Amino acid sequence: MNGKDLNRVVPRPTSRQGMLGWLLQRLSATIIFAIGVTHIVVIHYTTPGEPITFAESIQRLENPLFVVLWLLLLGVALYHVLYGVRNIIVDFVTVANKRTLTQALFGIGIVIFGAGVFFLVPLVIGKPLFSN
Amino acid sequence: MIKAEKLRARYPDTWPTNYKLGMWIWVFHRVTGLFILGYLLFHLIEVMLSHFGPDIFDKFFGWGYTWWMQSLDLLLMAVLLFHSMNGLRVILFDLGIGIRKHKIVFASVMLLGLATYCFLANDILPYVIGRELF
């Protein structure tokens, strides 16, 4: 059996076969776990017993590392969540065109990520965007 | 009307009373996943309050340590821990670890989750019940 025949027996991980999605779902889960634990520890365990305040948040986000980490968390979590939603839809509904479904969910993800970036702007620049 | 027993006989694999442990875990993994999606959207709306200025932002997050917000935190932590610990089990299976002892693996990751939950609940419960635990 040469290499060409072997490919027919052991499929390569391509997105068409869903292997790439499967792999990315595991990778994203690991990233979410790592950054999620950091998120909870940094926000809730540095000042325990004290509510989160605007002043404290803008002070923390002066460090660009946290801005990057929180946005990375949002992006990866959105990928993971929407891929999960896609899995549930594909399991329960016979989807004629899976590519359209994937594109629609991708669009929704982009919109939510854009909203998340926009919502974070006041905490990064240190004041509400539309204040007098 | 079709009787339940007939439906059960016709769809033995998808009838809920026929589910075994693994199937219930699969169901709960998806239910908790959808719950976390809801929380993610709620969390984004919380952050959106920064657009309305420090007063409204601080007033909302000032509720963070009320008993009812902390009760919701207890629920959220349970859901997050179940989903993440079961996800760990799924990854272990994908790597070929513990497939033949799946109930023991499930019990182990759930115990790990329960231990973490006790650690977190020790911090959260005093705000819920209004006094120190011990």
PDB file of C-alpha atoms in Angstrom:
ATOM      1  CA  MET A   1       0.000   0.000   0.000  1.00  0.00           C
ATOM      2  CA  ASN A   2       1.587   3.288  -1.060  1.00  0.00           C
ATOM      3  CA  GLY A   3       1.044   6.680   0.559  1.00  0.00           C
ATOM      4  CA  LYS A   4      -1.797   7.636  -1.739  1.00  0.00           C
ATOM      5  CA  ASP A   5      -3.851   4.589  -0.758  1.00  0.00           C
ATOM      6  CA  LEU A   6      -3.119   5.158   2.919  1.00  0.00           C
ATOM      7  CA  ASN A   7      -4.710   8.598   2.693  1.00  0.00           C
ATOM      8  CA  ARG A   8      -7.938   6.952   1.661  1.00  0.00           C
ATOM      9  CA  VAL A   9      -7.934   4.726   4.744  1.00  0.00           C
ATOM     10  CA  VAL A  10      -6.785   7.319   7.294  1.00  0.00           C
ATOM     11  CA  PRO A  11      -8.453  10.634   6.446  1.00  0.00           C
ATOM     12  CA  ARG A  12      -6.349  13.753   6.798  1.00  0.00           C
ATOM     13  CA  PRO A  13      -7.659  16.321   9.291  1.00  0.00           C
ATOM     14  CA  THR A  14      -9.358  18.811   6.991  1.00  0.00           C
ATOM     15  CA  SER A  15     -12.176  21.171   7.870  1.00  0.00           C
ATOM     16  CA  ARG A  16     -14.492  19.353   5.434  1.00  0.00           C
ATOM     17  CA  GLN A  17     -14.376  16.229   7.588  1.00  0.00           C
ATOM     18  CA  GLY A  18     -14.848  18.228  10.789  1.00  0.00           C
ATOM     19  CA  MET A  19     -11.476  17.136  12.186  1.00  0.00           C
ATOM     20  CA  LEU A  20     -10.064  20.661  12.230  1.00  0.00           C
ATOM     21  CA  GLY A  21     -13.130  21.896  14.140  1.00  0.00           C
ATOM     22  CA  TRP A  22     -12.798  19.000  16.574  1.00  0.00           C
ATOM     23  CA  LEU A  23      -9.130  19.808  17.201  1.00  0.00           C
ATOM     24  CA  LEU A  24      -9.725  23.568  17.549  1.00  0.00           C
ATOM     25  CA  GLN A  25     -12.571  22.896  20.021  1.00  0.00           C
ATOM     26  CA  ARG A  26     -10.124  21.056  22.311  1.00  0.00           C
ATOM     27  CA  LEU A  27      -7.400  23.675  21.858  1.00  0.00           C
ATOM     28  CA  SER A  28      -9.812  26.567  22.528  1.00  0.00           C
ATOM     29  CA  ALA A  29     -11.103  24.788  25.661  1.00  0.00           C
ATOM     30  CA  THR A  30      -7.558  24.606  27.025  1.00  0.00           C
ATOM     31  CA  ILE A  31      -6.890  28.293  26.257  1.00  0.00           C
ATOM     32  CA  ILE A  32     -10.219  29.334  27.850  1.00  0.00           C
ATOM     33  CA  PHE A  33      -9.374  27.350  30.980  1.00  0.00           C
ATOM     34  CA  ALA A  34      -5.934  28.996  31.322  1.00  0.00           C
ATOM     35  CA  ILE A  35      -7.051  32.600  30.671  1.00  0.00           C
ATOM     36  CA  GLY A  36     -10.374  32.078  32.504  1.00  0.00           C
ATOM     37  CA  VAL A  37      -8.624  31.039  35.709  1.00  0.00           C
ATOM     38  CA  THR A  38      -6.277  34.056  35.332  1.00  0.00           C
ATOM     39  CA  HIS A  39      -9.328  36.311  34.796  1.00  0.00           C
ATOM     40  CA  ILE A  40     -11.061  35.113  37.976  1.00  0.00           C
ATOM     41  CA  VAL A  41      -7.906  35.218  40.116  1.00  0.00           C
ATOM     42  CA  VAL A  42      -6.824  38.702  38.924  1.00  0.00           C
ATOM     43  CA  ILE A  43     -10.285  40.270  39.267  1.00  0.00           C
ATOM     44  CA  HIS A  44     -11.698  38.549  42.354  1.00  0.00           C
ATOM     45  CA  TYR A  45      -8.718  37.428  44.418  1.00  0.00           C
ATOM     46  CA  THR A  46      -6.530  40.554  44.320  1.00  0.00           C
ATOM     47  CA  THR A  47      -9.100  42.611  46.271  1.00  0.00           C
ATOM     48  CA  PRO A  48     -11.294  39.985  47.986  1.00  0.00           C
ATOM     49  CA  GLY A  49     -14.482  41.219  49.639  1.00  0.00           C
ATOM     50  CA  GLU A  50     -14.466  44.524  47.758  1.00  0.00           C
ATOM     51  CA  PRO A  51     -16.791  45.149  44.812  1.00  0.00           C
ATOM     52  CA  ILE A  52     -15.284  45.829  41.375  1.00  0.00           C
ATOM     53  CA  THR A  53     -15.082  49.572  40.690  1.00  0.00           C
ATOM     54  CA  PHE A  54     -14.647  51.714  37.594  1.00  0.00           C
ATOM     55  CA  ALA A  55     -11.444  53.272  38.978  1.00  0.00           C
ATOM     56  CA  GLU A  56      -9.910  49.899  39.803  1.00  0.00           C
ATOM     57  CA  SER A  57     -10.829  48.523  36.356  1.00  0.00           C
ATOM     58  CA  ILE A  58      -9.259  51.400  34.400  1.00  0.00           C
ATOM     59  CA  GLN A  59      -6.145  51.163  36.569  1.00  0.00           C
ATOM     60  CA  ARG A  60      -5.848  47.438  35.791  1.00  0.00           C
ATOM     61  CA  LEU A  61      -6.417  47.953  32.069  1.00  0.00           C
ATOM     62  CA  GLU A  62      -3.598  50.510  31.891  1.00  0.00           C
ATOM     63  CA  ASN A  63      -1.531  47.363  31.514  1.00  0.00           C
ATOM     64  CA  PRO A  64      -1.987  46.358  27.840  1.00  0.00           C
ATOM     65  CA  LEU A  65      -1.329  42.704  28.745  1.00  0.00           C
ATOM     66  CA  PHE A  66      -4.738  42.489  30.449  1.00  0.00           C
ATOM     67  CA  VAL A  67      -6.502  44.156  27.508  1.00  0.00           C
ATOM     68  CA  VAL A  68      -4.956  41.598  25.143  1.00  0.00           C
ATOM     69  CA  LEU A  69      -5.699  38.687  27.496  1.00  0.00           C
ATOM     70  CA  TRP A  70      -9.366  39.650  28.082  1.00  0.00           C
ATOM     71  CA  LEU A  71      -9.984  40.192  24.360  1.00  0.00           C
ATOM     72  CA  LEU A  72      -8.253  36.902  23.549  1.00  0.00           C
ATOM     73  CA  LEU A  73     -10.484  35.210  26.139  1.00  0.00           C
ATOM     74  CA  LEU A  74     -13.580  36.756  24.544  1.00  0.00           C
ATOM     75  CA  GLY A  75     -12.550  35.739  21.023  1.00  0.00           C
ATOM     76  CA  VAL A  76     -11.598  32.169  21.898  1.00  0.00           C
ATOM     77  CA  ALA A  77     -14.660  31.711  24.141  1.00  0.00           C
ATOM     78  CA  LEU A  78     -16.932  32.968  21.363  1.00  0.00           C
ATOM     79  CA  TYR A  79     -15.347  30.485  18.927  1.00  0.00           C
ATOM     80  CA  HIS A  80     -15.798  27.629  21.411  1.00  0.00           C
ATOM     81  CA  VAL A  81     -19.383  28.589  22.314  1.00  0.00           C
ATOM     82  CA  LEU A  82     -20.568  29.119  18.734  1.00  0.00           C
ATOM     83  CA  TYR A  83     -18.927  25.891  17.542  1.00  0.00           C
ATOM     84  CA  GLY A  84     -20.818  24.165  20.364  1.00  0.00           C
ATOM     85  CA  VAL A  85     -24.063  25.804  19.216  1.00  0.00           C
ATOM     86  CA  ARG A  86     -23.298  24.598  15.676  1.00  0.00           C
ATOM     87  CA  ASN A  87     -22.797  21.059  16.982  1.00  0.00           C
ATOM     88  CA  ILE A  88     -26.145  21.163  18.798  1.00  0.00           C
ATOM     89  CA  ILE A  89     -27.954  22.497  15.707  1.00  0.00           C
ATOM     90  CA  VAL A  90     -26.349  19.883  13.432  1.00  0.00           C
ATOM     91  CA  ASP A  91     -27.314  17.130  15.905  1.00  0.00           C
ATOM     92  CA  PHE A  92     -30.979  18.070  16.166  1.00  0.00           C
ATOM     93  CA  VAL A  93     -31.794  19.595  12.776  1.00  0.00           C
ATOM     94  CA  THR A  94     -31.016  18.245   9.334  1.00  0.00           C
ATOM     95  CA  VAL A  95     -28.972  21.107   7.924  1.00  0.00           C
ATOM     96  CA  ALA A  96     -28.948  21.131   4.119  1.00  0.00           C
ATOM     97  CA  ASN A  97     -26.021  23.525   3.810  1.00  0.00           C
ATOM     98  CA  LYS A  98     -23.636  23.365   6.750  1.00  0.00           C
ATOM     99  CA  ARG A  99     -21.344  25.966   5.187  1.00  0.00           C
ATOM    100  CA  THR A 100     -24.098  28.611   5.308  1.00  0.00           C
ATOM    101  CA  LEU A 101     -24.765  27.737   8.967  1.00  0.00           C
ATOM    102  CA  THR A 102     -21.050  28.055   9.772  1.00  0.00           C
ATOM    103  CA  GLN A 103     -20.829  31.397   7.952  1.00  0.00           C
ATOM    104  CA  ALA A 104     -23.929  32.720   9.758  1.00  0.00           C
ATOM    105  CA  LEU A 105     -22.534  31.728  13.169  1.00  0.00           C
ATOM    106  CA  PHE A 106     -19.142  33.204  12.205  1.00  0.00           C
ATOM    107  CA  GLY A 107     -20.914  36.486  11.377  1.00  0.00           C
ATOM    108  CA  ILE A 108     -22.735  36.444  14.725  1.00  0.00           C
ATOM    109  CA  GLY A 109     -19.387  35.817  16.455  1.00  0.00           C
ATOM    110  CA  ILE A 110     -17.747  38.775  14.683  1.00  0.00           C
ATOM    111  CA  VAL A 111     -20.648  41.062  15.687  1.00  0.00           C
ATOM    112  CA  ILE A 112     -20.523  39.973  19.364  1.00  0.00           C
ATOM    113  CA  PHE A 113     -16.710  40.325  19.422  1.00  0.00           C
ATOM    114  CA  GLY A 114     -17.004  43.827  17.921  1.00  0.00           C
ATOM    115  CA  ALA A 115     -19.584  44.718  20.584  1.00  0.00           C
ATOM    116  CA  GLY A 116     -17.256  43.365  23.290  1.00  0.00           C
ATOM    117  CA  VAL A 117     -14.358  45.517  22.047  1.00  0.00           C
ATOM    118  CA  PHE A 118     -16.652  48.560  21.919  1.00  0.00           C
ATOM    119  CA  PHE A 119     -17.964  47.893  25.462  1.00  0.00           C
ATOM    120  CA  LEU A 120     -14.400  47.731  26.807  1.00  0.00           C
ATOM    121  CA  VAL A 121     -13.301  51.077  25.287  1.00  0.00           C
ATOM    122  CA  PRO A 122     -14.262  53.310  28.293  1.00  0.00           C
ATOM    123  CA  LEU A 123     -12.263  51.110  30.667  1.00  0.00           C
ATOM    124  CA  VAL A 124      -9.199  51.295  28.400  1.00  0.00           C
ATOM    125  CA  ILE A 125      -9.256  55.046  27.674  1.00  0.00           C
ATOM    126  CA  GLY A 126     -10.284  55.792  31.267  1.00  0.00           C
ATOM    127  CA  LYS A 127     -13.537  57.683  30.637  1.00  0.00           C
ATOM    128  CA  PRO A 128     -16.932  57.113  28.970  1.00  0.00           C
ATOM    129  CA  LEU A 129     -16.716  57.630  25.218  1.00  0.00           C
ATOM    130  CA  PHE A 130     -19.671  60.015  24.942  1.00  0.00           C
ATOM    131  CA  SER A 131     -19.303  62.057  28.142  1.00  0.00           C
ATOM    132  CA  ASN A 132     -19.300  65.878  28.066  1.00  0.00           C
TER     133      ASN A 132
ATOM    134  CA  MET B   1     -52.772   9.456  20.940  1.00  0.00           C
ATOM    135  CA  ILE B   2     -49.633   7.334  20.861  1.00  0.00           C
ATOM    136  CA  LYS B   3     -48.821   5.860  24.245  1.00  0.00           C
ATOM    137  CA  ALA B   4     -45.460   6.587  25.864  1.00  0.00           C
ATOM    138  CA  GLU B   5     -44.585   2.900  25.942  1.00  0.00           C
ATOM    139  CA  LYS B   6     -45.008   2.661  22.166  1.00  0.00           C
ATOM    140  CA  LEU B   7     -42.771   5.707  21.648  1.00  0.00           C
ATOM    141  CA  ARG B   8     -40.224   4.209  23.999  1.00  0.00           C
ATOM    142  CA  ALA B   9     -40.230   0.964  22.033  1.00  0.00           C
ATOM    143  CA  ARG B  10     -39.926   2.844  18.738  1.00  0.00           C
ATOM    144  CA  TYR B  11     -37.067   5.139  19.840  1.00  0.00           C
ATOM    145  CA  PRO B  12     -35.174   3.136  22.488  1.00  0.00           C
ATOM    146  CA  ASP B  13     -31.910   5.069  22.062  1.00  0.00           C
ATOM    147  CA  THR B  14     -33.312   8.580  22.428  1.00  0.00           C
ATOM    148  CA  TRP B  15     -35.989   7.886  25.073  1.00  0.00           C
ATOM    149  CA  PRO B  16     -34.795   9.700  28.266  1.00  0.00           C
ATOM    150  CA  THR B  17     -35.662   6.909  30.733  1.00  0.00           C
ATOM    151  CA  ASN B  18     -33.382   4.613  28.698  1.00  0.00           C
ATOM    152  CA  TYR B  19     -30.400   6.950  29.040  1.00  0.00           C
ATOM    153  CA  LYS B  20     -27.354   5.614  30.808  1.00  0.00           C
ATOM    154  CA  LEU B  21     -24.783   7.703  32.685  1.00  0.00           C
ATOM    155  CA  GLY B  22     -22.767   8.731  29.595  1.00  0.00           C
ATOM    156  CA  MET B  23     -25.868   9.981  27.791  1.00  0.00           C
ATOM    157  CA  TRP B  24     -26.964  12.112  30.755  1.00  0.00           C
ATOM    158  CA  ILE B  25     -23.457  13.589  30.969  1.00  0.00           C
ATOM    159  CA  TRP B  26     -23.688  14.408  27.236  1.00  0.00           C
ATOM    160  CA  VAL B  27     -27.064  16.135  27.821  1.00  0.00           C
ATOM    161  CA  PHE B  28     -25.799  18.110  30.828  1.00  0.00           C
ATOM    162  CA  HIS B  29     -22.620  19.130  28.966  1.00  0.00           C
ATOM    163  CA  ARG B  30     -24.788  20.766  26.300  1.00  0.00           C
ATOM    164  CA  VAL B  31     -27.262  22.311  28.759  1.00  0.00           C
ATOM    165  CA  THR B  32     -24.415  23.806  30.826  1.00  0.00           C
ATOM    166  CA  GLY B  33     -22.763  24.994  27.581  1.00  0.00           C
ATOM    167  CA  LEU B  34     -25.892  26.931  26.634  1.00  0.00           C
ATOM    168  CA  PHE B  35     -26.097  28.338  30.191  1.00  0.00           C
ATOM    169  CA  ILE B  36     -22.495  29.572  29.855  1.00  0.00           C
ATOM    170  CA  LEU B  37     -23.358  31.190  26.495  1.00  0.00           C
ATOM    171  CA  GLY B  38     -26.156  33.076  28.300  1.00  0.00           C
ATOM    172  CA  TYR B  39     -23.724  34.125  31.039  1.00  0.00           C
ATOM    173  CA  LEU B  40     -21.139  35.306  28.466  1.00  0.00           C
ATOM    174  CA  LEU B  41     -23.727  37.627  26.886  1.00  0.00           C
ATOM    175  CA  PHE B  42     -24.841  38.873  30.334  1.00  0.00           C
ATOM    176  CA  HIS B  43     -21.193  39.521  31.250  1.00  0.00           C
ATOM    177  CA  LEU B  44     -20.710  41.606  28.084  1.00  0.00           C
ATOM    178  CA  ILE B  45     -23.769  43.699  29.038  1.00  0.00           C
ATOM    179  CA  GLU B  46     -22.216  44.217  32.497  1.00  0.00           C
ATOM    180  CA  VAL B  47     -19.061  45.577  30.848  1.00  0.00           C
ATOM    181  CA  MET B  48     -21.228  47.761  28.566  1.00  0.00           C
ATOM    182  CA  LEU B  49     -22.310  49.716  31.691  1.00  0.00           C
ATOM    183  CA  SER B  50     -18.892  51.435  31.561  1.00  0.00           C
ATOM    184  CA  HIS B  51     -20.333  53.546  28.724  1.00  0.00           C
ATOM    185  CA  PHE B  52     -22.810  55.087  31.200  1.00  0.00           C
ATOM    186  CA  GLY B  53     -20.091  56.410  33.493  1.00  0.00           C
ATOM    187  CA  PRO B  54     -18.469  55.429  36.786  1.00  0.00           C
ATOM    188  CA  ASP B  55     -21.583  56.078  38.929  1.00  0.00           C
ATOM    189  CA  ILE B  56     -23.829  53.542  37.193  1.00  0.00           C
ATOM    190  CA  PHE B  57     -20.924  51.077  36.737  1.00  0.00           C
ATOM    191  CA  ASP B  58     -19.994  51.222  40.425  1.00  0.00           C
ATOM    192  CA  LYS B  59     -23.640  51.023  41.547  1.00  0.00           C
ATOM    193  CA  PHE B  60     -24.202  47.837  39.539  1.00  0.00           C
ATOM    194  CA  PHE B  61     -20.956  46.143  40.582  1.00  0.00           C
ATOM    195  CA  GLY B  62     -21.646  47.287  44.166  1.00  0.00           C
ATOM    196  CA  TRP B  63     -24.364  44.625  44.170  1.00  0.00           C
ATOM    197  CA  GLY B  64     -21.632  42.041  43.577  1.00  0.00           C
ATOM    198  CA  TYR B  65     -21.381  41.023  47.213  1.00  0.00           C
ATOM    199  CA  THR B  66     -25.120  40.914  47.968  1.00  0.00           C
ATOM    200  CA  TRP B  67     -26.443  37.470  48.985  1.00  0.00           C
ATOM    201  CA  TRP B  68     -28.426  37.018  45.768  1.00  0.00           C
ATOM    202  CA  MET B  69     -25.528  37.876  43.441  1.00  0.00           C
ATOM    203  CA  GLN B  70     -23.278  35.532  45.423  1.00  0.00           C
ATOM    204  CA  SER B  71     -25.958  32.809  45.176  1.00  0.00           C
ATOM    205  CA  LEU B  72     -25.894  33.223  41.390  1.00  0.00           C
ATOM    206  CA  ASP B  73     -22.085  32.983  41.567  1.00  0.00           C
ATOM    207  CA  LEU B  74     -22.451  29.643  43.392  1.00  0.00           C
ATOM    208  CA  LEU B  75     -24.674  28.388  40.552  1.00  0.00           C
ATOM    209  CA  LEU B  76     -22.298  29.745  37.892  1.00  0.00           C
ATOM    210  CA  MET B  77     -19.272  28.102  39.522  1.00  0.00           C
ATOM    211  CA  ALA B  78     -21.104  24.742  39.681  1.00  0.00           C
ATOM    212  CA  VAL B  79     -22.003  24.985  35.990  1.00  0.00           C
ATOM    213  CA  LEU B  80     -18.508  26.122  34.926  1.00  0.00           C
ATOM    214  CA  LEU B  81     -16.815  23.395  36.956  1.00  0.00           C
ATOM    215  CA  PHE B  82     -19.101  20.642  35.624  1.00  0.00           C
ATOM    216  CA  HIS B  83     -18.544  21.779  32.023  1.00  0.00           C
ATOM    217  CA  SER B  84     -14.774  22.183  32.377  1.00  0.00           C
ATOM    218  CA  MET B  85     -14.212  18.954  34.330  1.00  0.00           C
ATOM    219  CA  ASN B  86     -16.328  16.959  31.879  1.00  0.00           C
ATOM    220  CA  GLY B  87     -14.409  18.673  29.062  1.00  0.00           C
ATOM    221  CA  LEU B  88     -11.209  17.398  30.690  1.00  0.00           C
ATOM    222  CA  ARG B  89     -12.719  13.886  30.633  1.00  0.00           C
ATOM    223  CA  VAL B  90     -13.586  14.276  26.935  1.00  0.00           C
ATOM    224  CA  ILE B  91     -10.016  15.357  26.118  1.00  0.00           C
ATOM    225  CA  LEU B  92      -8.622  12.424  28.132  1.00  0.00           C
ATOM    226  CA  PHE B  93     -10.820  10.025  26.124  1.00  0.00           C
ATOM    227  CA  ASP B  94      -9.719  11.637  22.857  1.00  0.00           C
ATOM    228  CA  LEU B  95      -6.128  10.943  23.906  1.00  0.00           C
ATOM    229  CA  GLY B  96      -7.141   7.349  24.596  1.00  0.00           C
ATOM    230  CA  ILE B  97      -6.820   7.613  28.377  1.00  0.00           C
ATOM    231  CA  GLY B  98      -9.312   5.719  30.553  1.00  0.00           C
ATOM    232  CA  ILE B  99     -11.813   4.693  27.878  1.00  0.00           C
ATOM    233  CA  ARG B 100     -12.282   1.247  29.430  1.00  0.00           C
ATOM    234  CA  LYS B 101     -12.780   2.755  32.901  1.00  0.00           C
ATOM    235  CA  HIS B 102     -15.002   5.674  31.939  1.00  0.00           C
ATOM    236  CA  LYS B 103     -17.139   5.643  35.088  1.00  0.00           C
ATOM    237  CA  ILE B 104     -14.058   5.806  37.321  1.00  0.00           C
ATOM    238  CA  VAL B 105     -12.623   8.634  35.180  1.00  0.00           C
ATOM    239  CA  PHE B 106     -15.950  10.498  35.410  1.00  0.00           C
ATOM    240  CA  ALA B 107     -16.082  10.045  39.196  1.00  0.00           C
ATOM    241  CA  SER B 108     -12.456  11.243  39.492  1.00  0.00           C
ATOM    242  CA  VAL B 109     -12.896  14.454  37.475  1.00  0.00           C
ATOM    243  CA  MET B 110     -16.156  15.193  39.314  1.00  0.00           C
ATOM    244  CA  LEU B 111     -14.390  14.759  42.666  1.00  0.00           C
ATOM    245  CA  LEU B 112     -11.676  17.152  41.463  1.00  0.00           C
ATOM    246  CA  GLY B 113     -14.435  19.612  40.493  1.00  0.00           C
ATOM    247  CA  LEU B 114     -16.176  19.133  43.858  1.00  0.00           C
ATOM    248  CA  ALA B 115     -12.927  19.848  45.738  1.00  0.00           C
ATOM    249  CA  THR B 116     -12.448  23.070  43.738  1.00  0.00           C
ATOM    250  CA  TYR B 117     -16.113  23.947  44.350  1.00  0.00           C
ATOM    251  CA  CYS B 118     -15.684  23.525  48.129  1.00  0.00           C
ATOM    252  CA  PHE B 119     -12.651  25.826  47.997  1.00  0.00           C
ATOM    253  CA  LEU B 120     -14.647  28.495  46.103  1.00  0.00           C
ATOM    254  CA  ALA B 121     -17.835  28.028  48.158  1.00  0.00           C
ATOM    255  CA  ASN B 122     -15.793  28.597  51.317  1.00  0.00           C
ATOM    256  CA  ASP B 123     -15.175  32.161  50.040  1.00  0.00           C
ATOM    257  CA  ILE B 124     -18.666  32.749  48.638  1.00  0.00           C
ATOM    258  CA  LEU B 125     -20.991  31.209  51.276  1.00  0.00           C
ATOM    259  CA  PRO B 126     -20.284  33.779  54.056  1.00  0.00           C
ATOM    260  CA  TYR B 127     -21.800  36.465  51.787  1.00  0.00           C
ATOM    261  CA  VAL B 128     -24.849  34.294  51.103  1.00  0.00           C
ATOM    262  CA  ILE B 129     -25.643  33.355  54.711  1.00  0.00           C
ATOM    263  CA  GLY B 130     -24.450  36.666  56.166  1.00  0.00           C
ATOM    264  CA  ARG B 131     -21.882  35.274  58.646  1.00  0.00           C
ATOM    265  CA  GLU B 132     -18.626  33.344  58.817  1.00  0.00           C
ATOM    266  CA  LEU B 133     -18.985  29.655  57.972  1.00  0.00           C
ATOM    267  CA  PHE B 134     -17.079  28.300  60.973  1.00  0.00           C
TER     268      PHE B 134
END
